C-alpha positions as YAML, in Angstrom:
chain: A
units: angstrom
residues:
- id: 1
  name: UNK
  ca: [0.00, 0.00, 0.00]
- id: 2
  name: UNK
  ca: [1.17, 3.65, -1.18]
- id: 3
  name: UNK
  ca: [0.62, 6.23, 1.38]
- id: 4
  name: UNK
  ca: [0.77, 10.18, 0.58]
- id: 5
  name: UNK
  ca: [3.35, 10.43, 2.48]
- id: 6
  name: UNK
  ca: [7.50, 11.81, 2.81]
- id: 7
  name: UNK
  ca: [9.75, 9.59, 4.08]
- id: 8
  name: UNK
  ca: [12.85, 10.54, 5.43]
- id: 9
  name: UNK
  ca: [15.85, 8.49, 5.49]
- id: 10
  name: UNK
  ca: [19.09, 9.98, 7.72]
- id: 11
  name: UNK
  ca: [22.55, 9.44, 6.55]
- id: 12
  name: UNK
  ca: [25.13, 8.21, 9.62]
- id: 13
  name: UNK
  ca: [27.66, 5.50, 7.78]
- id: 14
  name: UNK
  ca: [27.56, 2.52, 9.06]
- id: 15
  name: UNK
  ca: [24.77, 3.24, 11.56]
- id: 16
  name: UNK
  ca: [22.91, 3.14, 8.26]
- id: 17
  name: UNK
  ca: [22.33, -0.65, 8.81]
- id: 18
  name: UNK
  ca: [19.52, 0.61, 11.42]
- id: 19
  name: UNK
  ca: [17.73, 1.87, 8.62]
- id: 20
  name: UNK
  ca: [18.23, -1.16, 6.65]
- id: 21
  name: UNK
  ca: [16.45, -3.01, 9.20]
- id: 22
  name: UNK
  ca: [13.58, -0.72, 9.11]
- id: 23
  name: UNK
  ca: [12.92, -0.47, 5.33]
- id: 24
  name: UNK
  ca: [13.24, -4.40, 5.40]
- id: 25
  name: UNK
  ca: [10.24, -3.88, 8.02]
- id: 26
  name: UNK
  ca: [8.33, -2.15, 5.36]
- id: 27
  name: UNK
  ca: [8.86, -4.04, 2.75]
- id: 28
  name: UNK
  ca: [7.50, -7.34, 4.67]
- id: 29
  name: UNK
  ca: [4.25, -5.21, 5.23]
- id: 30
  name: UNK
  ca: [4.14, -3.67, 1.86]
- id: 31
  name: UNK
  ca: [4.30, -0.22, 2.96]
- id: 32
  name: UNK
  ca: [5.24, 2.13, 0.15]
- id: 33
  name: UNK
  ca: [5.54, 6.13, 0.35]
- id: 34
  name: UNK
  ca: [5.07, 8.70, -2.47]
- id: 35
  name: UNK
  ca: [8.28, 10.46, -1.26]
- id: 36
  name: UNK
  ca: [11.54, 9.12, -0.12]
- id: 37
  name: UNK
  ca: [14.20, 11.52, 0.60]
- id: 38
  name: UNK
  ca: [17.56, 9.90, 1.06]
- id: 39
  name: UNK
  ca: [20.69, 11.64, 2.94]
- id: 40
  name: UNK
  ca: [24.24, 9.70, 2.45]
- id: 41
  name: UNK
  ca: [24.28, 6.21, 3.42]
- id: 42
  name: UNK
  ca: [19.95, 6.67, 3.64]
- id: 43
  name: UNK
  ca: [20.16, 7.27, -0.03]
- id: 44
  name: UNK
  ca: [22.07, 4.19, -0.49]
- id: 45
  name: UNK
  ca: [19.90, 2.04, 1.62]
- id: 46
  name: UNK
  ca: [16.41, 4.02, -0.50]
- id: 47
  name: UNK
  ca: [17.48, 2.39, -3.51]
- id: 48
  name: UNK
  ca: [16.79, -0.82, -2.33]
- id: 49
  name: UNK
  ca: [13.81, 0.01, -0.93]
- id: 50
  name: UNK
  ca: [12.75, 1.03, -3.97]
- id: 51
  name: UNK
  ca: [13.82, -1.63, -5.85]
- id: 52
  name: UNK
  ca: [12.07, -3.85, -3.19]
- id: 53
  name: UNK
  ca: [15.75, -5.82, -2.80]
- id: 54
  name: UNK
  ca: [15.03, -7.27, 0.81]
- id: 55
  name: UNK
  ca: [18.10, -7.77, 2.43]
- id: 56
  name: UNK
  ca: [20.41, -5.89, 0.09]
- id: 57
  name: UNK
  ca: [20.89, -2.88, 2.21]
- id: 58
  name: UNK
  ca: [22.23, -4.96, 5.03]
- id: 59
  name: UNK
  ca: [24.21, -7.23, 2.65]
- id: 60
  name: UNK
  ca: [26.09, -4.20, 0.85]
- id: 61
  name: UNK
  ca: [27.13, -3.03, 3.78]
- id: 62
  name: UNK
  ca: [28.37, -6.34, 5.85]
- id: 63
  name: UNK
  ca: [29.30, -8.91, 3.54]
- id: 64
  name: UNK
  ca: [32.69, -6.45, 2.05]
- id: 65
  name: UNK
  ca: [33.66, -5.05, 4.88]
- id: 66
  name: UNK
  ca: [36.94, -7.01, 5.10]
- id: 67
  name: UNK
  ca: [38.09, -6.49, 1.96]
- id: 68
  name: UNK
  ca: [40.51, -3.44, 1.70]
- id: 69
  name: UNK
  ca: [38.86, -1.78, -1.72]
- id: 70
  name: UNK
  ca: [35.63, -1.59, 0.54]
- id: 71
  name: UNK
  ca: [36.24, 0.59, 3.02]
- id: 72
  name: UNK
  ca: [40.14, 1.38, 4.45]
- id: 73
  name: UNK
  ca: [42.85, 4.22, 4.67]
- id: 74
  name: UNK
  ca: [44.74, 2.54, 1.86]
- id: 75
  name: UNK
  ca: [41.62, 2.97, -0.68]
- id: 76
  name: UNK
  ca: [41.62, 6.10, 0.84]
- id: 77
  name: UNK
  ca: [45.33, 6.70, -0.10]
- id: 78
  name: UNK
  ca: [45.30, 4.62, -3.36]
- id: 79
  name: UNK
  ca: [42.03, 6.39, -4.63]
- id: 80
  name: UNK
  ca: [40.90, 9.47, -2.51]
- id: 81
  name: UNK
  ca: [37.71, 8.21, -1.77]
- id: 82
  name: UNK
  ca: [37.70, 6.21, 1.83]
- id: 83
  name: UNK
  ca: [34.50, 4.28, 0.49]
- id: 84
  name: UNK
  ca: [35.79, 3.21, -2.97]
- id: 85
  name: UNK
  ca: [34.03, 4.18, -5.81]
- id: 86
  name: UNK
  ca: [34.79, 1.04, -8.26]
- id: 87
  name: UNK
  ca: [34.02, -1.96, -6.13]
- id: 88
  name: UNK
  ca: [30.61, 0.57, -4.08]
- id: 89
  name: UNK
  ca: [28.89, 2.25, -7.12]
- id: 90
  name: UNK
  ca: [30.30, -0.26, -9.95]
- id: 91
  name: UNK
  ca: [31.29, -3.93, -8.68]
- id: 92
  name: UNK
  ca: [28.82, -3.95, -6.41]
- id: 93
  name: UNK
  ca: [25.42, -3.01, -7.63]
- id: 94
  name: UNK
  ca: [26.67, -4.51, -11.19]
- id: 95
  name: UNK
  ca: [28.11, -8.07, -10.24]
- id: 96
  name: UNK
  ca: [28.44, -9.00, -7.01]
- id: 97
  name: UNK
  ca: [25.23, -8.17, -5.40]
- id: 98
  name: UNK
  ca: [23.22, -6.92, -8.74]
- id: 99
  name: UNK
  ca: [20.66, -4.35, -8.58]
- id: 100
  name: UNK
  ca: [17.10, -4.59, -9.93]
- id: 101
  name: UNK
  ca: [17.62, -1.54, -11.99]
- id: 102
  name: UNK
  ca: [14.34, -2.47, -13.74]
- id: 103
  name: UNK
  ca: [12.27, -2.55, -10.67]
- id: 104
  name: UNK
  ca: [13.74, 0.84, -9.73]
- id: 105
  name: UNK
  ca: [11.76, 2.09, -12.67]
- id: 106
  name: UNK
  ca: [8.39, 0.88, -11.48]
- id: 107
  name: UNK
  ca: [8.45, 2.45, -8.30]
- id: 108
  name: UNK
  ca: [5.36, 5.08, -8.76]
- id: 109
  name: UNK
  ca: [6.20, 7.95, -6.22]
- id: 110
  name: UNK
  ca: [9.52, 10.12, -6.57]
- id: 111
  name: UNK
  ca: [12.77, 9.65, -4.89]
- id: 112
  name: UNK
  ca: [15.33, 12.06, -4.09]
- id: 113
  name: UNK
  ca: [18.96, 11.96, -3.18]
- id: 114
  name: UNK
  ca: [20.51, 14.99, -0.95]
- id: 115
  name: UNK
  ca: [23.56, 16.34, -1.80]
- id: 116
  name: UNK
  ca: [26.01, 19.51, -1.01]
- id: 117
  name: UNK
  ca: [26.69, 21.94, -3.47]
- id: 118
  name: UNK
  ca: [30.28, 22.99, -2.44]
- id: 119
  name: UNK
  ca: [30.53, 26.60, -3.63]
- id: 120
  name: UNK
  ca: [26.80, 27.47, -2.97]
- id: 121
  name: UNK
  ca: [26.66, 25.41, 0.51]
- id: 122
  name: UNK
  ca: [23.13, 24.91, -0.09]
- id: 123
  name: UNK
  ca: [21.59, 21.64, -0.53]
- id: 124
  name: UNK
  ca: [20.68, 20.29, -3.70]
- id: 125
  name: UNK
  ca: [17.38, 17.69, -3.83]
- id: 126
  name: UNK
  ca: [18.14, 15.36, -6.84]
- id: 127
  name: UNK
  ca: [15.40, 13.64, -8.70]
- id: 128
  name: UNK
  ca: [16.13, 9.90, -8.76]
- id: 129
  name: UNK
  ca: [14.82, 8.52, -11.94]
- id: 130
  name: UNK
  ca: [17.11, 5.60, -13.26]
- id: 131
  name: UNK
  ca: [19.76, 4.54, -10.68]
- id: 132
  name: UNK
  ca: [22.00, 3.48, -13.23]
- id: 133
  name: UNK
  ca: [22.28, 6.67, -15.02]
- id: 134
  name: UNK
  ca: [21.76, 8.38, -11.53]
- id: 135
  name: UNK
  ca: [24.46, 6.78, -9.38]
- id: 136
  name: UNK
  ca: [26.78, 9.51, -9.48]
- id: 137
  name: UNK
  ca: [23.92, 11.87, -7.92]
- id: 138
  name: UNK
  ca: [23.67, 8.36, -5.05]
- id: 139
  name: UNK
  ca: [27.34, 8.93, -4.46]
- id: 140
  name: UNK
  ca: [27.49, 12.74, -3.99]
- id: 141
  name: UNK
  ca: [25.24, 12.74, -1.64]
- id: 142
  name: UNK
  ca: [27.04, 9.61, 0.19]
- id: 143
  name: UNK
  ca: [30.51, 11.81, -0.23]
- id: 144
  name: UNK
  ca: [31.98, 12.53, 3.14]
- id: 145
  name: UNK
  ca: [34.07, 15.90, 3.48]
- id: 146
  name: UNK
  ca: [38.19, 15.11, 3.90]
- id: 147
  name: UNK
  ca: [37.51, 11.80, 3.14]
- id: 148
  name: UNK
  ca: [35.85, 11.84, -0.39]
- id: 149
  name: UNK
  ca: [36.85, 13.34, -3.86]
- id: 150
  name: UNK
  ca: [34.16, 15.89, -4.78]
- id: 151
  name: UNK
  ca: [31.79, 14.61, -7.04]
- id: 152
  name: UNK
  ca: [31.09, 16.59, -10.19]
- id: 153
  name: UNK
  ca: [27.61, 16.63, -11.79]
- id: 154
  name: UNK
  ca: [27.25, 18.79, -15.26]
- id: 155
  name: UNK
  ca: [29.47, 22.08, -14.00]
- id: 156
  name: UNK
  ca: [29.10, 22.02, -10.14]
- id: 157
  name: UNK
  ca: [30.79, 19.31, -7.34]
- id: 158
  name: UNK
  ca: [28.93, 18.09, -4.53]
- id: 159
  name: UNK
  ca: [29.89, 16.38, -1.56]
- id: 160
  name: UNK
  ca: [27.58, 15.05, 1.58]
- id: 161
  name: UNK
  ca: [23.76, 16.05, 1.89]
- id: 162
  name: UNK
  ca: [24.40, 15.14, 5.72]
- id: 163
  name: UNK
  ca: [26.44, 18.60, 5.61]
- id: 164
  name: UNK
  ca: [23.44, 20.75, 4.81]
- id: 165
  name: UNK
  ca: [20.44, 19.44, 5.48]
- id: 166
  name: UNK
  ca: [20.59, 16.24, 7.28]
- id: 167
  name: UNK
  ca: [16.81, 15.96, 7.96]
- id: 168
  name: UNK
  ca: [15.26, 16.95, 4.72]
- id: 169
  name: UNK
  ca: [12.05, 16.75, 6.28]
- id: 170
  name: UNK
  ca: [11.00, 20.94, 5.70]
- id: 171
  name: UNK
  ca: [11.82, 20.01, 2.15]
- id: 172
  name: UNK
  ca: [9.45, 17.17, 2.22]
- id: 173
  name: UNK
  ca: [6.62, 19.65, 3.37]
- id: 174
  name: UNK
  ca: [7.05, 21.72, 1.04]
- id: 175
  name: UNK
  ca: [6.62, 19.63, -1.44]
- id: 176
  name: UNK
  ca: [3.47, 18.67, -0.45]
- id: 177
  name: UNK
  ca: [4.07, 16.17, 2.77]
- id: 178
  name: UNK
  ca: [2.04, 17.53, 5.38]
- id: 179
  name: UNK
  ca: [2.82, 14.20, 7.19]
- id: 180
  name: UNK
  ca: [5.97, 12.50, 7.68]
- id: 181
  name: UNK
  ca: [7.82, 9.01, 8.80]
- id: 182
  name: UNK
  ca: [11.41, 9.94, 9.83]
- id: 183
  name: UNK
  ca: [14.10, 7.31, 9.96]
- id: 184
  name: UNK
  ca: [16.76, 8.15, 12.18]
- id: 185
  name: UNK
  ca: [20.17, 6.64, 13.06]
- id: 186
  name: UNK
  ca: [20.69, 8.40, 15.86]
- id: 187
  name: UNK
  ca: [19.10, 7.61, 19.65]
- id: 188
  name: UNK
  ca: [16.68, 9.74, 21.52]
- id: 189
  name: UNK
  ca: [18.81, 12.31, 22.88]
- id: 190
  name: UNK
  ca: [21.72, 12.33, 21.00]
- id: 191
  name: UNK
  ca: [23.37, 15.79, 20.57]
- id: 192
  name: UNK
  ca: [25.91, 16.62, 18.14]
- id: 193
  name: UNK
  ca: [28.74, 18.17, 19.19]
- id: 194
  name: UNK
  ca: [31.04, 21.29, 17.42]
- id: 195
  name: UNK
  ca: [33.37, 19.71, 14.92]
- id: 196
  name: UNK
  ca: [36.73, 19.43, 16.74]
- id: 197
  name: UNK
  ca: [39.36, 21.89, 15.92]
- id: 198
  name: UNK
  ca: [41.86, 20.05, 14.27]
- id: 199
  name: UNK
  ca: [38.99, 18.57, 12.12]
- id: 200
  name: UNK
  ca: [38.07, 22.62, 10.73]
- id: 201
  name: UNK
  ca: [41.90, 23.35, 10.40]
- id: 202
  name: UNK
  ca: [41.91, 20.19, 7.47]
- id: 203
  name: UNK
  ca: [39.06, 20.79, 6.18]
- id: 204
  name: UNK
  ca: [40.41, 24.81, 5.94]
- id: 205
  name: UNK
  ca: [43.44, 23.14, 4.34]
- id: 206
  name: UNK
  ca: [40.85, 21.19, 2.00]
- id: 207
  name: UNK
  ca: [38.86, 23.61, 1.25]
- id: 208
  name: UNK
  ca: [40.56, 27.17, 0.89]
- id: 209
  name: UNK
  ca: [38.59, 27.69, -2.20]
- id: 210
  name: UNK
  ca: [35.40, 26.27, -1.03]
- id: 211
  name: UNK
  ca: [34.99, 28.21, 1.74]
- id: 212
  name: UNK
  ca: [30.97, 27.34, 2.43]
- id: 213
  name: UNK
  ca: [32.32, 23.93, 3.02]
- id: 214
  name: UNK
  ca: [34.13, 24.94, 6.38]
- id: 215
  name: UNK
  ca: [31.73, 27.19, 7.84]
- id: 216
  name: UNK
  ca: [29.19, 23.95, 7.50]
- id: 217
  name: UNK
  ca: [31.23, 21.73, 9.44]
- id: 218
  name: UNK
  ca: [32.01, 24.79, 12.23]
- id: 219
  name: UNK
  ca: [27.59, 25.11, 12.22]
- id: 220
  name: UNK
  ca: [26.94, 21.48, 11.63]
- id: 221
  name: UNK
  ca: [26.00, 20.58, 15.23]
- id: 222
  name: UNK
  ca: [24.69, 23.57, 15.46]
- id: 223
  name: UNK
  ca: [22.38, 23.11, 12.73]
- id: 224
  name: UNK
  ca: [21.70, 19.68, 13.00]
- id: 225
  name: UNK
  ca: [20.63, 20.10, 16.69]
- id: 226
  name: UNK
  ca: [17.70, 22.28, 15.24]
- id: 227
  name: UNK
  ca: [16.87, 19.99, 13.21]
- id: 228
  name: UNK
  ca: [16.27, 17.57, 15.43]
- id: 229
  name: UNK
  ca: [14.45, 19.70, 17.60]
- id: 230
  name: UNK
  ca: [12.15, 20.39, 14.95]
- id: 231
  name: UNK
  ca: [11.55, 17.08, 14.53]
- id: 232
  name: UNK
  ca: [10.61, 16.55, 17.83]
- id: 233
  name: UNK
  ca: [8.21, 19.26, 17.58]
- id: 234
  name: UNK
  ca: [6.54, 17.98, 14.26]
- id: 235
  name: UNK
  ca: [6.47, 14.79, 16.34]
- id: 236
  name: UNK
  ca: [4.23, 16.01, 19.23]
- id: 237
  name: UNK
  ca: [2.00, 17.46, 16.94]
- id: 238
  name: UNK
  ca: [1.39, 14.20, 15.24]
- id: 239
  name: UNK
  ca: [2.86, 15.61, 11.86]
- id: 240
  name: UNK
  ca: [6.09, 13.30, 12.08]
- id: 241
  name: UNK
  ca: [6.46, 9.61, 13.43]
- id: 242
  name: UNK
  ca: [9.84, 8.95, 14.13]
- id: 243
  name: UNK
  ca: [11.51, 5.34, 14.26]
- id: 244
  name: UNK
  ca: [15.40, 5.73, 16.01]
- id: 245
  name: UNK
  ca: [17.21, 3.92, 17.92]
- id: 246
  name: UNK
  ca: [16.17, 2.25, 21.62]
- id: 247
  name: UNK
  ca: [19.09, 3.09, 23.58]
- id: 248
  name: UNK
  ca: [22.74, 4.14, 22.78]
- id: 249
  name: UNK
  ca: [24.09, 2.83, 19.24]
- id: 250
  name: UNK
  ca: [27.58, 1.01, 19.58]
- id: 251
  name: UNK
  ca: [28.44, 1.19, 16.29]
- id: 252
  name: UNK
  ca: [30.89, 3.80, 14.59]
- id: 253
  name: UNK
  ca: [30.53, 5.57, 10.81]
- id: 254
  name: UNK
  ca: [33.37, 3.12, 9.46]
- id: 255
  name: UNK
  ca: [32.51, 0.32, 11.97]
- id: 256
  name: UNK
  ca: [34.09, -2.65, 11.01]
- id: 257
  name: UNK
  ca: [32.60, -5.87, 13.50]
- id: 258
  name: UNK
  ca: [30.11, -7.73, 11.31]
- id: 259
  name: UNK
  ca: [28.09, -9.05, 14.68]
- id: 260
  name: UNK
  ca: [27.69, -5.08, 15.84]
- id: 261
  name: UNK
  ca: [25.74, -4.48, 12.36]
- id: 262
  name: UNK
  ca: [24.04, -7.33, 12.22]
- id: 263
  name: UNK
  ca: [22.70, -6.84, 15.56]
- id: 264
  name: UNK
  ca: [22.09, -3.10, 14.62]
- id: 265
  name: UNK
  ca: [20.19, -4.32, 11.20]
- id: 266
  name: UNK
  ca: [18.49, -6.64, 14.22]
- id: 267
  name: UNK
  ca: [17.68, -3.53, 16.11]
- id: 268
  name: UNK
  ca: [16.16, -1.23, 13.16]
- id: 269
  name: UNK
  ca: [13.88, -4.32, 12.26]
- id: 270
  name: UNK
  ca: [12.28, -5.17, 15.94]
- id: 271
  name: UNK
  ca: [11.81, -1.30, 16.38]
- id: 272
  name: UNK
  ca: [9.95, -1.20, 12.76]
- id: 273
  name: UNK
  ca: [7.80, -4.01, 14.11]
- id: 274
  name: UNK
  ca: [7.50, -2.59, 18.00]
- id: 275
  name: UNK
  ca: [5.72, 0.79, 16.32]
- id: 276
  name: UNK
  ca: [3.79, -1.25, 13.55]
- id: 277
  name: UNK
  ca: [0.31, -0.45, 15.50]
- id: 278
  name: UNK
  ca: [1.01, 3.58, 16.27]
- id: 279
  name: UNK
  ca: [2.71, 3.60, 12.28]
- id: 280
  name: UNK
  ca: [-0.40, 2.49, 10.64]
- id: 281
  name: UNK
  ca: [-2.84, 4.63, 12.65]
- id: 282
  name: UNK
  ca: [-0.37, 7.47, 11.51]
- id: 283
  name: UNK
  ca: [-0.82, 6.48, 7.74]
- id: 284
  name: UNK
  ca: [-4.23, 5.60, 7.94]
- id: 285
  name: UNK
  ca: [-4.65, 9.39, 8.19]
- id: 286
  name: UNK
  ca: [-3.16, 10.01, 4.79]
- id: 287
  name: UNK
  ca: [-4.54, 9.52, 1.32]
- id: 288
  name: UNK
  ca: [-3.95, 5.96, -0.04]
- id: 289
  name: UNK
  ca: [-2.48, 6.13, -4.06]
...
């Protein structure tokens, strides 16, 4: 069942396999949203959704994770891109764990991938028609700052969406989403502290011509503390229903133990399934397509 609906998929690395384990939830119960914003690794785990892959977002991100062209310091050093590009957005999604590019397509509502446009600093909301000839708009927005290449799409780079607007959900109502399901990989309570110093002074190395680019990693906790506040609000006012994490998260962006994500996938499935009742009598109040 399609609901009129945004959904909101946060970004967080490798605490993206909580979201895996909720979209895996929806997919079991069939439920389907007109609008699916992705941010970072929650665009990476929205194509799957979409593609109604069960399983695949949790298998993309455990079963490489040893191998060094994966994720490691020496693709990092061998490639400038800490996630590589040729075995994430190529190897993968073409051989070794091949995506149903075809079912993408028959997906009726409208996806989105958020990236950062680097000069501008604004966010950019890219329309996700065909993820094969859209994967490089999947990968900007999954781009990290110091640790990616900047992506270029026609004349402008990009790098993360999590930089400017990790929440997208204000975009979502303006596009005509008066109600919202936000996935979140971060607990109740988390707050997101300044970026360290030493972090600002590379990035200021990084970025001396890309100035916007710094002065969103000084505001990002800043900014991304609003946001979340906001979504609380929206929340209490029954506009937003929010599925995040029970309890603290042990599990790092670049986390590496295969049991801590599987139990983490584990985790973002049971608390899908602990909110079915409350979910449905939130979508029951939205128009069914």
């Amino acid at each position: 069942m399609m609901y009129q609906a945004g959904l909101i998929l946060e970004g967080g690395g490798m605490k993206g396999l909580y979201t895996a384990g909720v979209i895996d939830f929806f997919l079991d119960r069939g439920i389907e949203f007109s609008s699916v914003y992705g941010v970072s690794a929650g665009a990476c785990s929205m194509c799957s959704y979409l593609s109604k892959q069960r399983g695949r977002a949790r298998d993309v991100c455990i079963d490489y994770v040893d191998r060094w062209d994966y994720c490691s310091i020496a693709s990092l050093v061998a490639t400038g891109d800490l996630f590589n590009v040729e075995l994430n957005y190529h190897l993968v999604p073409e051989r070794l764990n091949p995506y149903d590019f075809e079912a993408f397509k028959r997906y009726r509502g409208k996806a989105y991938s958020v990236a950062t446009d680097i000069v501008s600093g604004r966010p950019v909301y890219f329309r996700i028609r065909d993820v094969k000839k859209d994967m490089t708009k999947i990968r900007a927005s999954a781009s990290l700052p110091l640790v990616s290449r900047n992506v270029r799409i026609g004349r402008s780079l990009y790098l993360d969406g999590g930089l400017s607007d990790s929440i997208p959900i204000q975009k979502s109502i303006i596009d005509g989403n008066p109600r919202n399901v936000v996935v979140m990989t971060k607990e109740m309570g988390f707050v997101r502290r300044r970026t360290k110093g030493y972090m600002l002074r590379l990035a200021g190395l990084r970025y001396w011509n890309y100035p916007k680019v710094v002065e969103l990693m000084m505001r990002r906790g800043e900014h991304y503390n609003q946001q979340v506040a906001y979504v609380n609000r929206l929340q209490k006012s029954g506009q937003a229903f929010v599925i995040r994490p029970r309890g603290t998260v042990d599990v790092g962006r670049v986390e590496k133990n295969p049991k801590k994500l599987r139990n983490l996938y584990d985790r973002g499935y049971a608390d899908g399934e602990a909110c079915c009742r409350e979910l449905m009598a939130f979508l029951e109040k939205c128009e069914k397509i």
